[in-house]
Amino acid sequence: DVKVTQSSRYLVKRTGEKVFLECVQDMDHENMFWYRQDPGLGLRLIYFSYDVKMKEKGDIPEGYSVSREKKERFSLILESASTNQTSMYLCASSFSGGITDTQYFGPGTRLTVL
Amino acid sequence: AQSVTQLGSHVSVSEGALVLLRCNYSSSVPPYLFWYVQYPNQGLQLLLKYTSAATLVKGINGFEAEFKKSETSFHLTKPSAHMSDAAEYFCAVSNQAGTALIFGKGTTLSVSS
């Protein structure tokens, strides 16, 4: 079974802090994704990566950056956390980015910014 | 550009009743469609996906969905609801490049005994 793990299930940070969310997948997938989930808005894509050191902006990249130094690990960085970044963050991975590929999701990190 | 619309943010059924969750898509190219389920405090899990091989797609846990091009719909059904089906359900369409999924806003299914 594909396993996607996220470093924290719950995280509380203060406004202005630098926040790192880590995601690791164990199936040698090429593609990794970061989504943000908010009630009534569904999932929105923040960034995705199709290879090591490669990244593409999604629909809502403002205030976020990402890093992919190793194939299995994809990090989401909030350079200076703000209260409007309080949300559930979901990481996903897929094999090759083919149009019918299944994305496999981690359990999510619920981030609260005070 | 691709998009999906889920009709009804909340659906309530009784145990044993038919489950029908609605999804309509908009796409300028043949769409590839997915249904995911999210149980409380968990990530998303794939229920089923349409890849043009067959219009009626069977998924896990007794769910199925039918692709209807004329209605631009991909509704999710289950003949008999179970308490364990209570969850949030997301319809999604693959973008043209195959690089990301575009999700609907989700439908929360409640099942009462």
mmCIF file of C-alpha atoms in Angstrom:
data_model
loop_
_atom_site.group_PDB
_atom_site.id
_atom_site.type_symbol
_atom_site.label_atom_id
_atom_site.label_comp_id
_atom_site.label_asym_id
_atom_site.label_seq_id
_atom_site.Cartn_x
_atom_site.Cartn_y
_atom_site.Cartn_z
ATOM 1 C CA ASP A 1 0.000 0.000 0.000
ATOM 2 C CA VAL A 2 1.087 3.531 -0.746
ATOM 3 C CA LYS A 3 1.864 5.458 2.348
ATOM 4 C CA VAL A 4 1.984 9.225 2.565
ATOM 5 C CA THR A 5 2.920 10.589 5.943
ATOM 6 C CA GLN A 6 2.854 14.126 7.250
ATOM 7 C CA SER A 7 5.068 15.260 10.078
ATOM 8 C CA SER A 8 2.347 16.612 12.361
ATOM 9 C CA ARG A 9 -1.394 16.060 12.711
ATOM 10 C CA TYR A 10 -1.896 19.276 14.681
ATOM 11 C CA LEU A 11 0.268 22.363 14.819
ATOM 12 C CA VAL A 12 -0.164 25.686 16.608
ATOM 13 C CA LYS A 13 2.047 28.605 15.607
ATOM 14 C CA ARG A 14 2.162 32.335 16.219
ATOM 15 C CA THR A 15 1.777 35.080 13.629
ATOM 16 C CA GLY A 16 5.078 35.828 11.939
ATOM 17 C CA GLU A 17 6.680 32.465 12.672
ATOM 18 C CA LYS A 18 8.309 30.426 9.912
ATOM 19 C CA VAL A 19 6.474 27.127 9.582
ATOM 20 C CA PHE A 20 7.605 23.911 7.925
ATOM 21 C CA LEU A 21 5.169 21.161 6.973
ATOM 22 C CA GLU A 22 6.823 17.933 5.914
ATOM 23 C CA CYS A 23 5.472 15.174 3.706
ATOM 24 C CA VAL A 24 7.067 11.836 2.875
ATOM 25 C CA GLN A 25 5.892 9.147 0.454
ATOM 26 C CA ASP A 26 7.265 5.638 0.256
ATOM 27 C CA MET A 27 6.249 4.549 -3.267
ATOM 28 C CA ASP A 28 8.846 6.281 -5.430
ATOM 29 C CA HIS A 29 6.186 8.577 -6.888
ATOM 30 C CA GLU A 30 7.314 11.285 -9.291
ATOM 31 C CA ASN A 31 4.680 13.820 -8.362
ATOM 32 C CA MET A 32 3.838 15.415 -5.071
ATOM 33 C CA PHE A 33 1.226 18.009 -4.205
ATOM 34 C CA TRP A 34 0.237 20.359 -1.409
ATOM 35 C CA TYR A 35 -3.418 21.290 -0.989
ATOM 36 C CA ARG A 36 -5.222 23.480 1.444
ATOM 37 C CA GLN A 37 -8.688 22.416 2.644
ATOM 38 C CA ASP A 38 -11.175 24.917 4.037
ATOM 39 C CA PRO A 39 -14.869 24.361 4.884
ATOM 40 C CA GLY A 40 -17.099 25.161 1.943
ATOM 41 C CA LEU A 41 -14.156 25.669 -0.397
ATOM 42 C CA GLY A 42 -13.011 22.090 -0.942
ATOM 43 C CA LEU A 43 -9.349 21.471 -1.722
ATOM 44 C CA ARG A 44 -7.241 24.080 -3.429
ATOM 45 C CA LEU A 45 -3.819 23.382 -4.905
ATOM 46 C CA ILE A 46 -0.956 25.386 -3.449
ATOM 47 C CA TYR A 47 2.082 23.877 -5.223
ATOM 48 C CA PHE A 48 3.070 20.689 -6.921
ATOM 49 C CA SER A 49 6.346 19.093 -7.904
ATOM 50 C CA TYR A 50 6.947 16.676 -10.763
ATOM 51 C CA ASP A 51 10.588 15.937 -10.008
ATOM 52 C CA VAL A 52 13.325 16.654 -7.509
ATOM 53 C CA LYS A 53 14.042 20.384 -7.328
ATOM 54 C CA MET A 54 11.166 21.105 -9.716
ATOM 55 C CA LYS A 55 8.038 22.929 -8.641
ATOM 56 C CA GLU A 56 5.007 24.593 -10.152
ATOM 57 C CA LYS A 57 2.580 27.059 -8.619
ATOM 58 C CA GLY A 58 -0.953 25.957 -8.091
ATOM 59 C CA ASP A 59 -4.029 28.097 -7.634
ATOM 60 C CA ILE A 60 -3.115 29.771 -4.336
ATOM 61 C CA PRO A 61 0.692 29.961 -3.941
ATOM 62 C CA GLU A 62 0.832 33.379 -2.301
ATOM 63 C CA GLY A 63 2.445 33.263 1.121
ATOM 64 C CA TYR A 64 3.857 29.775 0.588
ATOM 65 C CA SER A 65 6.985 28.195 -0.812
ATOM 66 C CA VAL A 66 8.059 24.585 -1.261
ATOM 67 C CA SER A 67 11.175 22.493 -1.312
ATOM 68 C CA ARG A 68 11.877 19.101 -2.830
ATOM 69 C CA GLU A 69 15.467 18.050 -2.305
ATOM 70 C CA LYS A 70 14.757 14.316 -2.330
ATOM 71 C CA LYS A 71 12.224 12.390 -4.359
ATOM 72 C CA GLU A 72 10.321 11.088 -1.356
ATOM 73 C CA ARG A 73 10.053 14.358 0.568
ATOM 74 C CA PHE A 74 8.096 17.528 -0.210
ATOM 75 C CA SER A 75 8.048 20.409 2.229
ATOM 76 C CA LEU A 76 5.631 23.310 2.447
ATOM 77 C CA ILE A 77 7.004 26.496 3.981
ATOM 78 C CA LEU A 78 5.102 29.423 5.390
ATOM 79 C CA GLU A 79 7.741 32.142 5.495
ATOM 80 C CA SER A 80 5.773 34.333 7.898
ATOM 81 C CA ALA A 81 2.616 32.699 9.130
ATOM 82 C CA SER A 82 -0.574 34.720 9.220
ATOM 83 C CA THR A 83 -3.959 33.985 10.775
ATOM 84 C CA ASN A 84 -5.557 33.530 7.358
ATOM 85 C CA GLN A 85 -3.294 30.536 6.846
ATOM 86 C CA THR A 86 -5.094 28.652 9.580
ATOM 87 C CA SER A 87 -6.338 25.609 7.706
ATOM 88 C CA MET A 88 -6.016 21.893 7.037
ATOM 89 C CA TYR A 89 -3.058 21.079 4.792
ATOM 90 C CA LEU A 90 -3.058 17.887 2.763
ATOM 91 C CA CYS A 91 -0.133 16.369 0.936
ATOM 92 C CA ALA A 92 -0.578 13.926 -1.949
ATOM 93 C CA SER A 93 1.567 11.966 -4.355
ATOM 94 C CA SER A 94 1.041 10.218 -7.689
ATOM 95 C CA PHE A 95 3.124 7.976 -9.880
ATOM 96 C CA SER A 96 3.774 9.825 -13.089
ATOM 97 C CA GLY A 97 1.295 12.652 -13.444
ATOM 98 C CA GLY A 98 -0.630 10.898 -16.150
ATOM 99 C CA ILE A 99 -4.064 12.339 -16.539
ATOM 100 C CA THR A 100 -5.742 9.325 -14.967
ATOM 101 C CA ASP A 101 -3.248 8.756 -12.175
ATOM 102 C CA THR A 102 -4.617 8.335 -8.683
ATOM 103 C CA GLN A 103 -3.386 10.767 -6.095
ATOM 104 C CA TYR A 104 -2.704 9.280 -2.677
ATOM 105 C CA PHE A 105 -3.235 11.539 0.291
ATOM 106 C CA GLY A 106 -1.656 11.874 3.693
ATOM 107 C CA PRO A 107 -3.767 12.297 6.854
ATOM 108 C CA GLY A 108 -3.419 16.072 6.882
ATOM 109 C CA THR A 109 -1.957 18.683 9.202
ATOM 110 C CA ARG A 110 -4.366 21.005 10.941
ATOM 111 C CA LEU A 111 -2.503 24.278 11.380
ATOM 112 C CA THR A 112 -3.697 27.016 13.694
ATOM 113 C CA VAL A 113 -1.987 30.398 13.531
ATOM 114 C CA LEU A 114 -2.641 32.609 16.558
ATOM 115 C CA ALA B 1 -10.786 25.153 -18.146
ATOM 116 C CA GLN B 2 -12.034 22.216 -16.160
ATOM 117 C CA SER B 3 -14.305 22.519 -13.139
ATOM 118 C CA VAL B 4 -16.708 20.446 -11.086
ATOM 119 C CA THR B 5 -19.814 21.443 -9.181
ATOM 120 C CA GLN B 6 -21.208 19.356 -6.363
ATOM 121 C CA LEU B 7 -24.891 20.009 -5.781
ATOM 122 C CA GLY B 8 -25.746 19.994 -2.128
ATOM 123 C CA SER B 9 -23.188 20.636 0.561
ATOM 124 C CA HIS B 10 -25.007 18.299 2.927
ATOM 125 C CA VAL B 11 -27.040 15.164 2.256
ATOM 126 C CA SER B 12 -28.851 13.171 4.933
ATOM 127 C CA VAL B 13 -30.178 9.646 4.466
ATOM 128 C CA SER B 14 -31.460 6.856 6.646
ATOM 129 C CA GLU B 15 -29.553 3.639 7.023
ATOM 130 C CA GLY B 16 -30.548 1.313 4.182
ATOM 131 C CA ALA B 17 -31.695 4.140 1.899
ATOM 132 C CA LEU B 18 -30.280 5.016 -1.489
ATOM 133 C CA VAL B 19 -27.308 7.374 -1.507
ATOM 134 C CA LEU B 20 -27.097 9.859 -4.385
ATOM 135 C CA LEU B 21 -24.371 12.498 -4.433
ATOM 136 C CA ARG B 22 -24.393 14.805 -7.434
ATOM 137 C CA CYS B 23 -21.454 16.050 -9.462
ATOM 138 C CA ASN B 24 -21.512 17.999 -12.699
ATOM 139 C CA TYR B 25 -18.393 18.828 -14.653
ATOM 140 C CA SER B 26 -17.291 21.384 -17.157
ATOM 141 C CA SER B 27 -14.496 20.491 -19.529
ATOM 142 C CA SER B 28 -13.399 21.474 -23.007
ATOM 143 C CA VAL B 29 -11.731 18.107 -23.486
ATOM 144 C CA PRO B 30 -12.790 14.573 -22.544
ATOM 145 C CA PRO B 31 -12.760 14.627 -18.755
ATOM 146 C CA TYR B 32 -11.182 12.209 -16.336
ATOM 147 C CA LEU B 33 -13.246 12.193 -13.169
ATOM 148 C CA PHE B 34 -12.687 10.984 -9.637
ATOM 149 C CA TRP B 35 -14.629 10.526 -6.426
ATOM 150 C CA TYR B 36 -12.741 10.681 -3.152
ATOM 151 C CA VAL B 37 -14.017 10.121 0.393
ATOM 152 C CA GLN B 38 -12.701 11.702 3.575
ATOM 153 C CA TYR B 39 -13.581 10.111 6.889
ATOM 154 C CA PRO B 40 -13.338 12.274 10.005
ATOM 155 C CA ASN B 41 -9.781 13.263 10.853
ATOM 156 C CA GLN B 42 -8.332 11.402 7.902
ATOM 157 C CA GLY B 43 -6.913 12.169 4.484
ATOM 158 C CA LEU B 44 -8.727 11.527 1.225
ATOM 159 C CA GLN B 45 -9.173 8.033 -0.162
ATOM 160 C CA LEU B 46 -10.030 7.181 -3.759
ATOM 161 C CA LEU B 47 -13.496 5.662 -4.193
ATOM 162 C CA LEU B 48 -13.477 5.330 -7.969
ATOM 163 C CA LYS B 49 -12.364 7.003 -11.164
ATOM 164 C CA TYR B 50 -13.603 7.355 -14.730
ATOM 165 C CA THR B 51 -10.967 6.943 -17.410
ATOM 166 C CA SER B 52 -13.239 6.475 -20.458
ATOM 167 C CA ALA B 53 -13.024 2.677 -20.435
ATOM 168 C CA ALA B 54 -16.618 2.244 -19.236
ATOM 169 C CA THR B 55 -19.341 4.716 -18.388
ATOM 170 C CA LEU B 56 -20.471 2.823 -15.279
ATOM 171 C CA VAL B 57 -17.643 2.700 -12.800
ATOM 172 C CA LYS B 58 -17.676 0.527 -9.713
ATOM 173 C CA GLY B 59 -15.663 1.530 -6.717
ATOM 174 C CA ILE B 60 -14.941 0.425 -3.202
ATOM 175 C CA ASN B 61 -17.481 -0.051 -0.407
ATOM 176 C CA GLY B 62 -20.383 -0.656 -2.831
ATOM 177 C CA PHE B 63 -20.269 2.766 -4.482
ATOM 178 C CA GLU B 64 -20.601 3.318 -8.189
ATOM 179 C CA ALA B 65 -20.845 6.282 -10.542
ATOM 180 C CA GLU B 66 -22.132 6.723 -14.048
ATOM 181 C CA PHE B 67 -20.549 9.066 -16.568
ATOM 182 C CA LYS B 68 -23.219 10.804 -18.641
ATOM 183 C CA LYS B 69 -21.754 13.004 -21.319
ATOM 184 C CA SER B 70 -25.124 14.398 -22.422
ATOM 185 C CA GLU B 71 -25.787 15.612 -18.883
ATOM 186 C CA THR B 72 -22.132 16.438 -18.055
ATOM 187 C CA SER B 73 -22.653 14.479 -14.855
ATOM 188 C CA PHE B 74 -20.811 11.902 -12.778
ATOM 189 C CA HIS B 75 -23.155 11.210 -9.867
ATOM 190 C CA LEU B 76 -22.143 8.833 -7.090
ATOM 191 C CA THR B 77 -24.621 6.236 -5.848
ATOM 192 C CA LYS B 78 -24.903 3.414 -3.360
ATOM 193 C CA PRO B 79 -28.057 1.283 -3.150
ATOM 194 C CA SER B 80 -28.127 0.966 0.629
ATOM 195 C CA ALA B 81 -26.456 3.384 3.025
ATOM 196 C CA HIS B 82 -24.539 2.176 6.032
ATOM 197 C CA MET B 83 -23.649 4.148 9.127
ATOM 198 C CA SER B 84 -19.987 3.817 8.202
ATOM 199 C CA ASP B 85 -20.607 5.769 4.975
ATOM 200 C CA ALA B 86 -20.925 9.009 6.927
ATOM 201 C CA ALA B 87 -18.088 11.149 5.584
ATOM 202 C CA GLU B 88 -17.279 13.991 3.234
ATOM 203 C CA TYR B 89 -17.224 13.177 -0.459
ATOM 204 C CA PHE B 90 -15.321 15.071 -3.124
ATOM 205 C CA CYS B 91 -15.720 14.965 -6.873
ATOM 206 C CA ALA B 92 -12.648 15.963 -8.891
ATOM 207 C CA VAL B 93 -11.566 16.357 -12.494
ATOM 208 C CA SER B 94 -8.041 16.058 -13.813
ATOM 209 C CA ASN B 95 -6.686 19.185 -15.425
ATOM 210 C CA GLN B 96 -5.693 19.043 -19.079
ATOM 211 C CA ALA B 97 -2.022 18.612 -18.373
ATOM 212 C CA GLY B 98 -2.663 15.790 -15.949
ATOM 213 C CA THR B 99 -0.682 17.651 -13.359
ATOM 214 C CA ALA B 100 -3.363 18.288 -10.767
ATOM 215 C CA LEU B 101 -6.885 17.543 -9.678
ATOM 216 C CA ILE B 102 -9.560 20.212 -9.515
ATOM 217 C CA PHE B 103 -11.884 19.472 -6.640
ATOM 218 C CA GLY B 104 -15.481 20.333 -5.953
ATOM 219 C CA LYS B 105 -16.415 21.888 -2.636
ATOM 220 C CA GLY B 106 -17.481 18.603 -1.134
ATOM 221 C CA THR B 107 -20.698 17.001 0.114
ATOM 222 C CA THR B 108 -21.073 15.833 3.677
ATOM 223 C CA LEU B 109 -23.124 12.646 3.947
ATOM 224 C CA SER B 110 -24.940 11.957 7.200
ATOM 225 C CA VAL B 111 -26.528 8.565 7.860
ATOM 226 C CA SER B 112 -29.121 8.144 10.580
ATOM 227 C CA SER B 113 -30.367 4.926 12.122
#
